PDB file of C-alpha atoms and ligand atoms in Angstrom:
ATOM      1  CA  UNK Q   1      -2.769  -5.702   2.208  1.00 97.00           C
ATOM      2  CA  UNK Q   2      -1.030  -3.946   4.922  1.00 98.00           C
ATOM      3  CA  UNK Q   3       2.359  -1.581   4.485  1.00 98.00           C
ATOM      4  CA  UNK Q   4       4.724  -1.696   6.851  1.00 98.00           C
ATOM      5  CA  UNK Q   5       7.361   1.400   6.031  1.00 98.00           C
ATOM      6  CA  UNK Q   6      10.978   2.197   7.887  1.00 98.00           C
ATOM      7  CA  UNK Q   7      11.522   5.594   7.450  1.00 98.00           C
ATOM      8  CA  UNK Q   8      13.882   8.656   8.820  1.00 98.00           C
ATOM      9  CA  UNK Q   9      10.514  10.605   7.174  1.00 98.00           C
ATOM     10  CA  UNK Q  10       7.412   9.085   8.087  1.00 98.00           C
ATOM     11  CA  UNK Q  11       5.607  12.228   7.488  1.00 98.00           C
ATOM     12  CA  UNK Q  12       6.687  11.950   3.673  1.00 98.00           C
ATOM     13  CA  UNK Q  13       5.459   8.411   2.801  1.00 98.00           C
ATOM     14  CA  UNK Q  14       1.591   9.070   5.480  1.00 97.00           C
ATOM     15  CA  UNK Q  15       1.783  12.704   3.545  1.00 97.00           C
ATOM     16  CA  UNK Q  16       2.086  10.740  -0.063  1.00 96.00           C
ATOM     17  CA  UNK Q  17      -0.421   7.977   0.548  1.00 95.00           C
ATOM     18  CA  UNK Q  18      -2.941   9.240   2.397  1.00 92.00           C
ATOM     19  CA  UNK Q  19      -3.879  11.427  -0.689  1.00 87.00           C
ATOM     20  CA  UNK Q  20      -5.608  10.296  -3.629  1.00 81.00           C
ATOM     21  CA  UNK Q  21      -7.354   6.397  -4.607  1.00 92.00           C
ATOM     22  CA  UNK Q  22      -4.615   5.096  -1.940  1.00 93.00           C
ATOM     23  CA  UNK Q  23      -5.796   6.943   0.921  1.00 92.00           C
ATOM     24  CA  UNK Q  24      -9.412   6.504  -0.075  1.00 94.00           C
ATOM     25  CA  UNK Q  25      -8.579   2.360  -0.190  1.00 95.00           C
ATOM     26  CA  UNK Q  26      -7.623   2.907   3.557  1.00 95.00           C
ATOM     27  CA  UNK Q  27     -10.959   4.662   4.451  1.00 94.00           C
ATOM     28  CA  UNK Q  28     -12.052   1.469   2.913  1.00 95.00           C
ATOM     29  CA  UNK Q  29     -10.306  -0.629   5.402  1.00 96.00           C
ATOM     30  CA  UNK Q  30      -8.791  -2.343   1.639  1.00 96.00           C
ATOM     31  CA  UNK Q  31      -5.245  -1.347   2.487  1.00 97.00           C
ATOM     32  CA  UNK Q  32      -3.182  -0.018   5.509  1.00 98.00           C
ATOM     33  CA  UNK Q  33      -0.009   1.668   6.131  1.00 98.00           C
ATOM     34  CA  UNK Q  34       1.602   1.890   9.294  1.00 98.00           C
ATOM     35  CA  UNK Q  35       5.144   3.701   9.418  1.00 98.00           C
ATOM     36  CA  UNK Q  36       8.294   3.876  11.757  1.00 98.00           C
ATOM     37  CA  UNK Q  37      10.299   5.946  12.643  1.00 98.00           C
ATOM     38  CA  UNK Q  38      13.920   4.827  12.691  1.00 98.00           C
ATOM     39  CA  UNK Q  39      14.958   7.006  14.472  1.00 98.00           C
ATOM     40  CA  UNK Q  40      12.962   6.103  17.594  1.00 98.00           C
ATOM     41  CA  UNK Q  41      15.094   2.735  17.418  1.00 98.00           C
ATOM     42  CA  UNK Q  42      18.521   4.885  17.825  1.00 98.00           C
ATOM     43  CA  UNK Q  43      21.048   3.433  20.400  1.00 97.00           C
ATOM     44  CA  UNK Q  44      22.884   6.454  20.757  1.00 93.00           C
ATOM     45  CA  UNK Q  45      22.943   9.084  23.134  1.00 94.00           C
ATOM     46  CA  UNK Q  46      21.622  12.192  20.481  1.00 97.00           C
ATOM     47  CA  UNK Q  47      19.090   9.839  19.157  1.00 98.00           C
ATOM     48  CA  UNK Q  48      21.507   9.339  15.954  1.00 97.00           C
ATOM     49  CA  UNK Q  49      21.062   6.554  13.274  1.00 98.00           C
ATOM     50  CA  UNK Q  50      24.380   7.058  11.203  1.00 97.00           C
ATOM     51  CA  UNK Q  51      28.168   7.065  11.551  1.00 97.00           C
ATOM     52  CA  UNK Q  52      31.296   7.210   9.736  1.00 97.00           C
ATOM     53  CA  UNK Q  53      32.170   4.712   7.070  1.00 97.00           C
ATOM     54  CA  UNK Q  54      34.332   2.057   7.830  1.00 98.00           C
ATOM     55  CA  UNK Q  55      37.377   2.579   5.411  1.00 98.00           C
ATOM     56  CA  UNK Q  56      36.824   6.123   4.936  1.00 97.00           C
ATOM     57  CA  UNK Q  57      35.158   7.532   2.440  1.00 96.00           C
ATOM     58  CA  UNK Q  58      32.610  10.757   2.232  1.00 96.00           C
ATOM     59  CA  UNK Q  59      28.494  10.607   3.605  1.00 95.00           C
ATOM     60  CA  UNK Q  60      27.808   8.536   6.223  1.00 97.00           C
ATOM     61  CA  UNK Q  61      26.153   5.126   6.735  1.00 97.00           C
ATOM     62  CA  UNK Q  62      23.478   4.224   8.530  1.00 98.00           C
ATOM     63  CA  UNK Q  63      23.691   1.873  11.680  1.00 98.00           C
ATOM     64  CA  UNK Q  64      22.903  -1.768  11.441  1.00 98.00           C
ATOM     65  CA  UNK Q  65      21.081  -1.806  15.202  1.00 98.00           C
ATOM     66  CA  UNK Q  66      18.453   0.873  14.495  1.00 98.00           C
ATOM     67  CA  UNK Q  67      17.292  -0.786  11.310  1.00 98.00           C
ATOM     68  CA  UNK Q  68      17.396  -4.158  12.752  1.00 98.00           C
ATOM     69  CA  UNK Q  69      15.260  -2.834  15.845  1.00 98.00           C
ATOM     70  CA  UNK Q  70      12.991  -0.530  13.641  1.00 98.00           C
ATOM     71  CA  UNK Q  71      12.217  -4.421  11.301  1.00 98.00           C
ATOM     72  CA  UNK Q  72      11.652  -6.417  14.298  1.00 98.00           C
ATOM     73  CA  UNK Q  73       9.165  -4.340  16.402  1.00 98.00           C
ATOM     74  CA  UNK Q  74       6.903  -5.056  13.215  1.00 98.00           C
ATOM     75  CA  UNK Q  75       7.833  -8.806  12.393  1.00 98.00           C
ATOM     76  CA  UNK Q  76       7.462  -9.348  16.125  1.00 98.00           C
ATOM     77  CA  UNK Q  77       3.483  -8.767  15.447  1.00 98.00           C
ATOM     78  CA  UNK Q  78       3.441 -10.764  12.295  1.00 98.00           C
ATOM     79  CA  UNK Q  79       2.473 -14.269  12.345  1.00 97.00           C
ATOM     80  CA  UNK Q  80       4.482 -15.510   9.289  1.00 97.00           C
ATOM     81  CA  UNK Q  81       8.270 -13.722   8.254  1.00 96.00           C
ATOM     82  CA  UNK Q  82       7.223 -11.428   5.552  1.00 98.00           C
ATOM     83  CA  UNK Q  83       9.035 -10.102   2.170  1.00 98.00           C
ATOM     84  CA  UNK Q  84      11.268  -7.131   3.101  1.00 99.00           C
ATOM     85  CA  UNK Q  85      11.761  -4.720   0.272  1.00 99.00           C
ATOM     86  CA  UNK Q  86      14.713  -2.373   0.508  1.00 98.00           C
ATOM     87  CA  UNK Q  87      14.618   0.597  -1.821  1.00 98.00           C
ATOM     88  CA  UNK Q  88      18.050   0.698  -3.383  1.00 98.00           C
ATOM     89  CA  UNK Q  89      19.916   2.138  -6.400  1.00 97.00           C
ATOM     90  CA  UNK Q  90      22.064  -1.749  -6.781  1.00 97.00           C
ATOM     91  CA  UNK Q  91      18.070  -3.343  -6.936  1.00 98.00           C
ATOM     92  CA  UNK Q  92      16.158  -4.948  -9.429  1.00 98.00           C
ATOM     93  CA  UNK Q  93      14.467  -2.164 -11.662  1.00 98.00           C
ATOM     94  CA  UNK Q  94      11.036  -2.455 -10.903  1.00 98.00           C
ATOM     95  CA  UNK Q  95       7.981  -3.200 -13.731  1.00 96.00           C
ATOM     96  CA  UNK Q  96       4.420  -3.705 -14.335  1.00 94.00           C
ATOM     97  CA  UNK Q  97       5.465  -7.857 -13.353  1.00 95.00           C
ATOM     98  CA  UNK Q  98       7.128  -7.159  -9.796  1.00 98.00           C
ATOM     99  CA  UNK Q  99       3.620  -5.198  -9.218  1.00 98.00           C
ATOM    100  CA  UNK Q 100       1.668  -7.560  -9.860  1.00 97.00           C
ATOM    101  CA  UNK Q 101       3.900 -10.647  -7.611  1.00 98.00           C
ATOM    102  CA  UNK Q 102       4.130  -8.316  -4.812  1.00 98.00           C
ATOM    103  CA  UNK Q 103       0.176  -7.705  -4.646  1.00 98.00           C
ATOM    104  CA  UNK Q 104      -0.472 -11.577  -3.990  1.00 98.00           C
ATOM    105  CA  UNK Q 105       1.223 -10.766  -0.856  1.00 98.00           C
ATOM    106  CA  UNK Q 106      -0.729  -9.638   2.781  1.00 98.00           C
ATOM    107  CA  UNK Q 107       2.286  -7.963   4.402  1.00 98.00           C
ATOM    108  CA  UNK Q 108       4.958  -5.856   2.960  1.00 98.00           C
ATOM    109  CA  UNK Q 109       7.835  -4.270   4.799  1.00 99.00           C
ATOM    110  CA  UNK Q 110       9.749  -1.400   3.132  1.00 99.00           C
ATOM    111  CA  UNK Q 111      13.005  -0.256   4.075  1.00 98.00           C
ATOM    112  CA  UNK Q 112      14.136   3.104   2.829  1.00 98.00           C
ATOM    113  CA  UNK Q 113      17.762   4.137   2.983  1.00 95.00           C
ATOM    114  CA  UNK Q 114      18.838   7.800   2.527  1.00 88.00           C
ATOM    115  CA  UNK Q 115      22.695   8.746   3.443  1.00 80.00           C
ATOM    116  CA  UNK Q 116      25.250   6.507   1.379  1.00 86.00           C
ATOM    117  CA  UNK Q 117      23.429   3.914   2.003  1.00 93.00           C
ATOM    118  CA  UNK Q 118      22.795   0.976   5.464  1.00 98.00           C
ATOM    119  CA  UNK Q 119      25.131  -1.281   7.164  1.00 98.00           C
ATOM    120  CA  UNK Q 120      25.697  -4.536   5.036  1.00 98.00           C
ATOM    121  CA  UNK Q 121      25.099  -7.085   7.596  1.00 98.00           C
ATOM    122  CA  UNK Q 122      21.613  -5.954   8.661  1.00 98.00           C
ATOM    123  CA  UNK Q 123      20.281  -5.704   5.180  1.00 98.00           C
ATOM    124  CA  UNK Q 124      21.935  -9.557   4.878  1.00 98.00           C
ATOM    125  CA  UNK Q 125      19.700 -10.589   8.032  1.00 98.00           C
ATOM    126  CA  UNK Q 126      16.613  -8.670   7.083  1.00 98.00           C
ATOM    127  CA  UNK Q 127      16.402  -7.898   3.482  1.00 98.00           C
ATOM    128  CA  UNK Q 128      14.532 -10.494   0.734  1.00 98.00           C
ATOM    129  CA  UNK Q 129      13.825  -8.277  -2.513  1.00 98.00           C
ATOM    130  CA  UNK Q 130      16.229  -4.991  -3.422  1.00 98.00           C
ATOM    131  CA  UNK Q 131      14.090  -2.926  -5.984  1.00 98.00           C
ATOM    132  CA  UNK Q 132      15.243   0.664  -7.911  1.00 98.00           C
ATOM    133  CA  UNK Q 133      12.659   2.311  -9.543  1.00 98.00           C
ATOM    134  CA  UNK Q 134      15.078   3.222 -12.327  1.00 98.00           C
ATOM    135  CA  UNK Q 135      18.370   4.766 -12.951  1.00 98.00           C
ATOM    136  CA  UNK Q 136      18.330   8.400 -11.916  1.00 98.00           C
ATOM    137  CA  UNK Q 137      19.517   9.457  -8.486  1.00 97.00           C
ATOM    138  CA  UNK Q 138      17.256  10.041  -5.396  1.00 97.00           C
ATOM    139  CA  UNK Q 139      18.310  11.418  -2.310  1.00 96.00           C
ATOM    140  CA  UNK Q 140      15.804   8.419  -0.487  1.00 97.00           C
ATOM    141  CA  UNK Q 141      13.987   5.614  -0.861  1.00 98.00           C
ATOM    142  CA  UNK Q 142      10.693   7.257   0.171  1.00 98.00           C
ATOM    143  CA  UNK Q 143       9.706   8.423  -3.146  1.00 98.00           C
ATOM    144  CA  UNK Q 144      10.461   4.783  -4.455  1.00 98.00           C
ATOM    145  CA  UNK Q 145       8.481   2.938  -2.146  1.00 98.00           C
ATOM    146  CA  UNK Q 146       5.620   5.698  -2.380  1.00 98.00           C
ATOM    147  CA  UNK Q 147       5.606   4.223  -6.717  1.00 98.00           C
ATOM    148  CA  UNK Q 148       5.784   0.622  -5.095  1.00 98.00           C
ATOM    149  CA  UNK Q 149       2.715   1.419  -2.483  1.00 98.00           C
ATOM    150  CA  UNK Q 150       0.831   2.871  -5.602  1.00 97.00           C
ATOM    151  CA  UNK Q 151       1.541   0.493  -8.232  1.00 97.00           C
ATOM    152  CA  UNK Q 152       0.721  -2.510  -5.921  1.00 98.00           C
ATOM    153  CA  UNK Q 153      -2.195  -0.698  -4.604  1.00 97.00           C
ATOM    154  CA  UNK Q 154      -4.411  -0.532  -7.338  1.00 96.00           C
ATOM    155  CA  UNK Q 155      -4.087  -4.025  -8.331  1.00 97.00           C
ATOM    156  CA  UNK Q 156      -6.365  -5.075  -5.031  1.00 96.00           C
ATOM    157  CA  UNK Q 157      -9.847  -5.849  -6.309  1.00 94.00           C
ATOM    158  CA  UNK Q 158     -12.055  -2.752  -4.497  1.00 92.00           C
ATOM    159  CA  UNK Q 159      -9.095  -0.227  -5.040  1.00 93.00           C
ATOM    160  CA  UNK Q 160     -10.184   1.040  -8.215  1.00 93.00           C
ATOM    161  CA  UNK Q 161     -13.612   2.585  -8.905  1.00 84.00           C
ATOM    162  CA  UNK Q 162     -13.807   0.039 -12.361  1.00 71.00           C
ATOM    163  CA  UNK Q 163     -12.721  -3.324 -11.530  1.00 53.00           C
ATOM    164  CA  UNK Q 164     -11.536  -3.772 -14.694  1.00 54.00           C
ATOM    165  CA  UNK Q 165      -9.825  -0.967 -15.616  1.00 65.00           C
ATOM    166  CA  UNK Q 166      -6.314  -2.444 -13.846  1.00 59.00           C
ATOM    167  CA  UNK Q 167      -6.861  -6.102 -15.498  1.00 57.00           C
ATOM    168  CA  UNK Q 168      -6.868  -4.342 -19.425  1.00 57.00           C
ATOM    169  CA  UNK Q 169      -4.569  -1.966 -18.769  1.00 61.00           C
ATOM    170  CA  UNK Q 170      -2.605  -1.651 -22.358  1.00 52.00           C
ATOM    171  CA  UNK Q 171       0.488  -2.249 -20.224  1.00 64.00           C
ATOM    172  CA  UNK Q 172      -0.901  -5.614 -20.109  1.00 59.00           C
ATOM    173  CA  UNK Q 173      -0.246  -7.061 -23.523  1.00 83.00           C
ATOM    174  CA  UNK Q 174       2.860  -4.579 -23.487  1.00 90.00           C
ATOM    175  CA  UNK Q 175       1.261  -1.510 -25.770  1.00 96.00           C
ATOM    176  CA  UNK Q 176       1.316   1.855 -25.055  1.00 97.00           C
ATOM    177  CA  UNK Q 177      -1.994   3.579 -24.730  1.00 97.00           C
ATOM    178  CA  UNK Q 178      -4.427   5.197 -27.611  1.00 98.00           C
ATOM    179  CA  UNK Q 179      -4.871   9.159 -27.354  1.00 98.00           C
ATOM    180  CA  UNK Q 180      -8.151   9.912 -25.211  1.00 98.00           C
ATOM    181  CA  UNK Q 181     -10.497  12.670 -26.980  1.00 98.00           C
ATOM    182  CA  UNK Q 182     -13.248  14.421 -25.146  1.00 98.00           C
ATOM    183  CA  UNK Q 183     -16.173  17.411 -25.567  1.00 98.00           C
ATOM    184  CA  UNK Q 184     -16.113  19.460 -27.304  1.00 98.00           C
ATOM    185  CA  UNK Q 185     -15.948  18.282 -30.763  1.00 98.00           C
ATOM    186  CA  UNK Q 186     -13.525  20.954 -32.013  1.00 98.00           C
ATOM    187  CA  UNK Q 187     -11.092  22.701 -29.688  1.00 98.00           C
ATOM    188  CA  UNK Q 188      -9.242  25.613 -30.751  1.00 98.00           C
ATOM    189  CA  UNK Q 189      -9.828  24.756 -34.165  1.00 98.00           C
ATOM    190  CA  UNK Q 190      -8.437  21.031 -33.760  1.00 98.00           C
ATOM    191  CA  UNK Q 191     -11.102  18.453 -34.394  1.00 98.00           C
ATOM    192  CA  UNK Q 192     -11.673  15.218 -32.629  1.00 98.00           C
ATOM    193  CA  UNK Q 193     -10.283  12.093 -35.137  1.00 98.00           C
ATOM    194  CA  UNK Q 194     -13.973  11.148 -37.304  1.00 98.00           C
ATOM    195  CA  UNK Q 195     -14.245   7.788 -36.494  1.00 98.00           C
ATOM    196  CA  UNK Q 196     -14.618   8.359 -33.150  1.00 98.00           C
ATOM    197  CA  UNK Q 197     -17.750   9.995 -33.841  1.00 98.00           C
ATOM    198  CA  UNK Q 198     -19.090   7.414 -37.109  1.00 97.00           C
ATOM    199  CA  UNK Q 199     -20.652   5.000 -34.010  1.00 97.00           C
ATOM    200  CA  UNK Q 200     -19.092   1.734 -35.939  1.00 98.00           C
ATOM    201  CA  UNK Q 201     -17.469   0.072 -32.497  1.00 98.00           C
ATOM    202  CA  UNK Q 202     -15.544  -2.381 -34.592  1.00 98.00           C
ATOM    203  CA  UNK Q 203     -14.189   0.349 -36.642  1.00 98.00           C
ATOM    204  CA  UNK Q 204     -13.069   2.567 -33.618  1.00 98.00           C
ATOM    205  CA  UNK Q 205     -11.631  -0.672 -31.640  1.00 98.00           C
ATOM    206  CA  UNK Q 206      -9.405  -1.348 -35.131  1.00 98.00           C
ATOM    207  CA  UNK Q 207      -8.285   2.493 -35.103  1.00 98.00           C
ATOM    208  CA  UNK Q 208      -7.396   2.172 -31.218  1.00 98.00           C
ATOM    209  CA  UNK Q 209      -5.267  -0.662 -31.852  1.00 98.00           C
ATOM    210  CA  UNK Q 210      -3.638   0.612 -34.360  1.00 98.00           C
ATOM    211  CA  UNK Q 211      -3.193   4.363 -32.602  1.00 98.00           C
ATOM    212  CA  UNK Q 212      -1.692   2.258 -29.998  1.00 98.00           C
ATOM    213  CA  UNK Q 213       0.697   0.419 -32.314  1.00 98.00           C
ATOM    214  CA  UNK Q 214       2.234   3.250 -33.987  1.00 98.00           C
ATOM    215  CA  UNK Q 215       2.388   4.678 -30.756  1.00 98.00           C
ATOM    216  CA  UNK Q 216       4.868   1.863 -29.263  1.00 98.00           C
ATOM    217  CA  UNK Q 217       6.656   1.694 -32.604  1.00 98.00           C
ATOM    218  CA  UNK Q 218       7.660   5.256 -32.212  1.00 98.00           C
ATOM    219  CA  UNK Q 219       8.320   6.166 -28.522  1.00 98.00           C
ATOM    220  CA  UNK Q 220       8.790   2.589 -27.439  1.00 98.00           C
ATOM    221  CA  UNK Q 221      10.065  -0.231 -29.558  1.00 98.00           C
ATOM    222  CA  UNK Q 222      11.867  -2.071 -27.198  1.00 97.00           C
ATOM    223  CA  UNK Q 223       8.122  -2.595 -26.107  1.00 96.00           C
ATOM    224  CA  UNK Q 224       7.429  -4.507 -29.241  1.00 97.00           C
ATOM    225  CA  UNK Q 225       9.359  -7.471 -28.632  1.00 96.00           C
ATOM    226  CA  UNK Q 226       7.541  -9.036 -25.986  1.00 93.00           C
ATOM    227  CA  UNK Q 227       4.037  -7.437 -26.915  1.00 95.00           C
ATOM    228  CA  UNK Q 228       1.653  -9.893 -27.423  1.00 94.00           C
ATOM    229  CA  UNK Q 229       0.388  -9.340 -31.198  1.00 97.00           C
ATOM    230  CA  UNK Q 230      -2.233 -10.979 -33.414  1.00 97.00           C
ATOM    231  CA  UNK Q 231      -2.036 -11.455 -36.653  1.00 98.00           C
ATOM    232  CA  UNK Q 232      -3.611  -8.457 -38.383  1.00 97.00           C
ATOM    233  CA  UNK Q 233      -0.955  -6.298 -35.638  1.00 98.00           C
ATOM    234  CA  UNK Q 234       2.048  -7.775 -37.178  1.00 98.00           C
ATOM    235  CA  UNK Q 235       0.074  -6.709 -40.748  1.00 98.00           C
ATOM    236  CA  UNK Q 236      -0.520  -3.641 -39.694  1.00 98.00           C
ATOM    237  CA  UNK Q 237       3.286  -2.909 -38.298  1.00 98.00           C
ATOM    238  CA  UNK Q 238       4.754  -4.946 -41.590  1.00 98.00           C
ATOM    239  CA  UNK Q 239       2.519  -2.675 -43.309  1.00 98.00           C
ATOM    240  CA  UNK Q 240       3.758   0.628 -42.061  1.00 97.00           C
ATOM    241  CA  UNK Q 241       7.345  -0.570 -42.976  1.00 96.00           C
ATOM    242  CA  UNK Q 242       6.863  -0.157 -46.061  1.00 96.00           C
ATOM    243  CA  UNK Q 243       6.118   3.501 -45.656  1.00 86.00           C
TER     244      UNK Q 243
HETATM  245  C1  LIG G   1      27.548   7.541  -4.003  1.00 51.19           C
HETATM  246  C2  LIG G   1      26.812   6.625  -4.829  1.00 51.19           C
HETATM  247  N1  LIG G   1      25.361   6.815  -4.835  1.00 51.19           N
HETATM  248  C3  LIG G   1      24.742   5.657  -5.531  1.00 51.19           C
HETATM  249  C4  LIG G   1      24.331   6.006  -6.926  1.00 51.19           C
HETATM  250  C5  LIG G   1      24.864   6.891  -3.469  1.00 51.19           C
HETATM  251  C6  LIG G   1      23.406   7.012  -3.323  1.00 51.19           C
HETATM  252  C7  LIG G   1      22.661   7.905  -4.072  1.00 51.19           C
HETATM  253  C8  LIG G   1      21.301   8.039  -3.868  1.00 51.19           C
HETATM  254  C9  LIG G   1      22.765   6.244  -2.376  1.00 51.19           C
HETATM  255  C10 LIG G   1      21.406   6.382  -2.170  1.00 51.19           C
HETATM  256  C11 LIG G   1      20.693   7.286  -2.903  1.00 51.19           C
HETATM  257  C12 LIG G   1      19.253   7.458  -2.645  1.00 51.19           C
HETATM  258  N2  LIG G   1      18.416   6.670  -3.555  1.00 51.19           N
HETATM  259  C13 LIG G   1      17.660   5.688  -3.108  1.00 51.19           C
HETATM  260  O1  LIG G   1      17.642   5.409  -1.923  1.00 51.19           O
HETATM  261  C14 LIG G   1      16.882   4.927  -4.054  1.00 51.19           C
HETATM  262  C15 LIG G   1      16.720   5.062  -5.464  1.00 51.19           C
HETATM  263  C16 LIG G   1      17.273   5.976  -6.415  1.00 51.19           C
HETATM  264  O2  LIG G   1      18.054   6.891  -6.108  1.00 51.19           O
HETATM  265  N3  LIG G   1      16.918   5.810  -7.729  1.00 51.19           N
HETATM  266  C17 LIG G   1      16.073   4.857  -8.143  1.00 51.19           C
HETATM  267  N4  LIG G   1      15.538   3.975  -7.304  1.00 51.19           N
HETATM  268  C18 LIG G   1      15.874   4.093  -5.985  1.00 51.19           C
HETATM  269  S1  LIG G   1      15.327   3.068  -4.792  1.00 51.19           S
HETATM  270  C19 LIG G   1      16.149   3.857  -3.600  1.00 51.19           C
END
């Protein structure tokens, strides 16, 4: 898979991904990530990428040329027109699905905004998938496509140390995750849950699942409705109902 990212801050997305499983998966020749600087693509005498709204209004906007340049010296090396992701507060809120859609792909170009935003008609000439990461307020899209990079990233088989670890993630079948317990056996006076320690695997795999549905029932219902549950998990949830 190979990132493409359109930045005003290149530094910020090479600083954030070439840290951590991401930047080892590069050393690994599994990923890449090449960045660009808009602002080598300004047409503008003080190497400026933005200018005053049209209609007024306060920030500024940046220019449709820059952008357009900055997208085409990388589609220009590309053999095939690839998906161009601009990170936006108006996008599609991106999940665990988009992740997953977006890692069949071999090229990805990101385009992050900062200012009030880019001019319309380049992002209607260049732009194929609008994503937010959720509804809080950034001052960039760097950040956002730093998640996307990540998330995407460790889907590629090689990425991960255990190849299996990202195929049963919990997220998976929609469930939040069990609590983790490690040495020593009592901390501070707190004691590690018994059955973790009673060596019956079928007993602690029942106690997981069930950690993991009270879990979602409390901090994330909404989760419930599309998890995928067998019958002895709707038992168990009808069960603590009547509670
Ligand atoms: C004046 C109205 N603001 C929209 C809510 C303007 C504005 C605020 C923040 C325009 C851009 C930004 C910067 N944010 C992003 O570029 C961004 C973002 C975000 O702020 N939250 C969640 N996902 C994303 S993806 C890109």
């Amino acid at each position: 898979m190979n990132f493409h990212v359109l930045t005003l801050f290149p530094d910020m997305i090479r600083d954030g991904f070439q840290t951590s499983i991401t930047g080892r998966a590069v050393e690994k020749g599994l990923l890449s990530l090449e960045t660009v600087n808009i602002r080598d693509f300004s047409v503008n005498k003080h190497n400026r990428v933005d200018d005053y709204p049209y209609g007024g209004g306060a920030g500024m906007v940046m220019q449709a040329e820059p952008v357009c340049l900055a997208f085409e010296s990388v589609a220009a090396k590309l053999s095939r027109k690839p998906r161009v992701l601009y990170m936006s507060p108006q996008g599609k809120v991106f999940d665990q699905r988009m992740a997953e859609e977006l890692a069949q792909e071999e090229e990805l170009i990101f385009l992050c905004g900062h200012y009030e935003g880019i001019d319309e008609r380049v992002l209607e000439e260049i732009v194929t998938d609008e994503i937010s990461i959720g509804d809080y307020v950034l001052t960039g899209g760097e950040l956002p496509a730093l998640v996307i990079m990540d998330a995407v990233s460790r889907l590629l088989n090689g990425v991960l140390h255990n190849e299996e670890s990202a195929e049963f993630d919990s997220f998976h079948d929609n469930l939040l995750e069990y609590p983790q317990y490690s040495r020593p056996e009592e901390w501070r006076g707190k004691k590690v849950p018994p059955i973790l320690l009673s060596g019956h695997p079928a007993n602690v795999e029942r106690w997981r699942r069930e950690q993991s549905l009270i879990r979602t029932r409390e901090r994330r219902p909404d989760l419930l409705e599309t998890a995928n549950l067998t019958r002895e998990d709707k038992k168990f949830l009808a069960k603590l109902e009547e509670l």
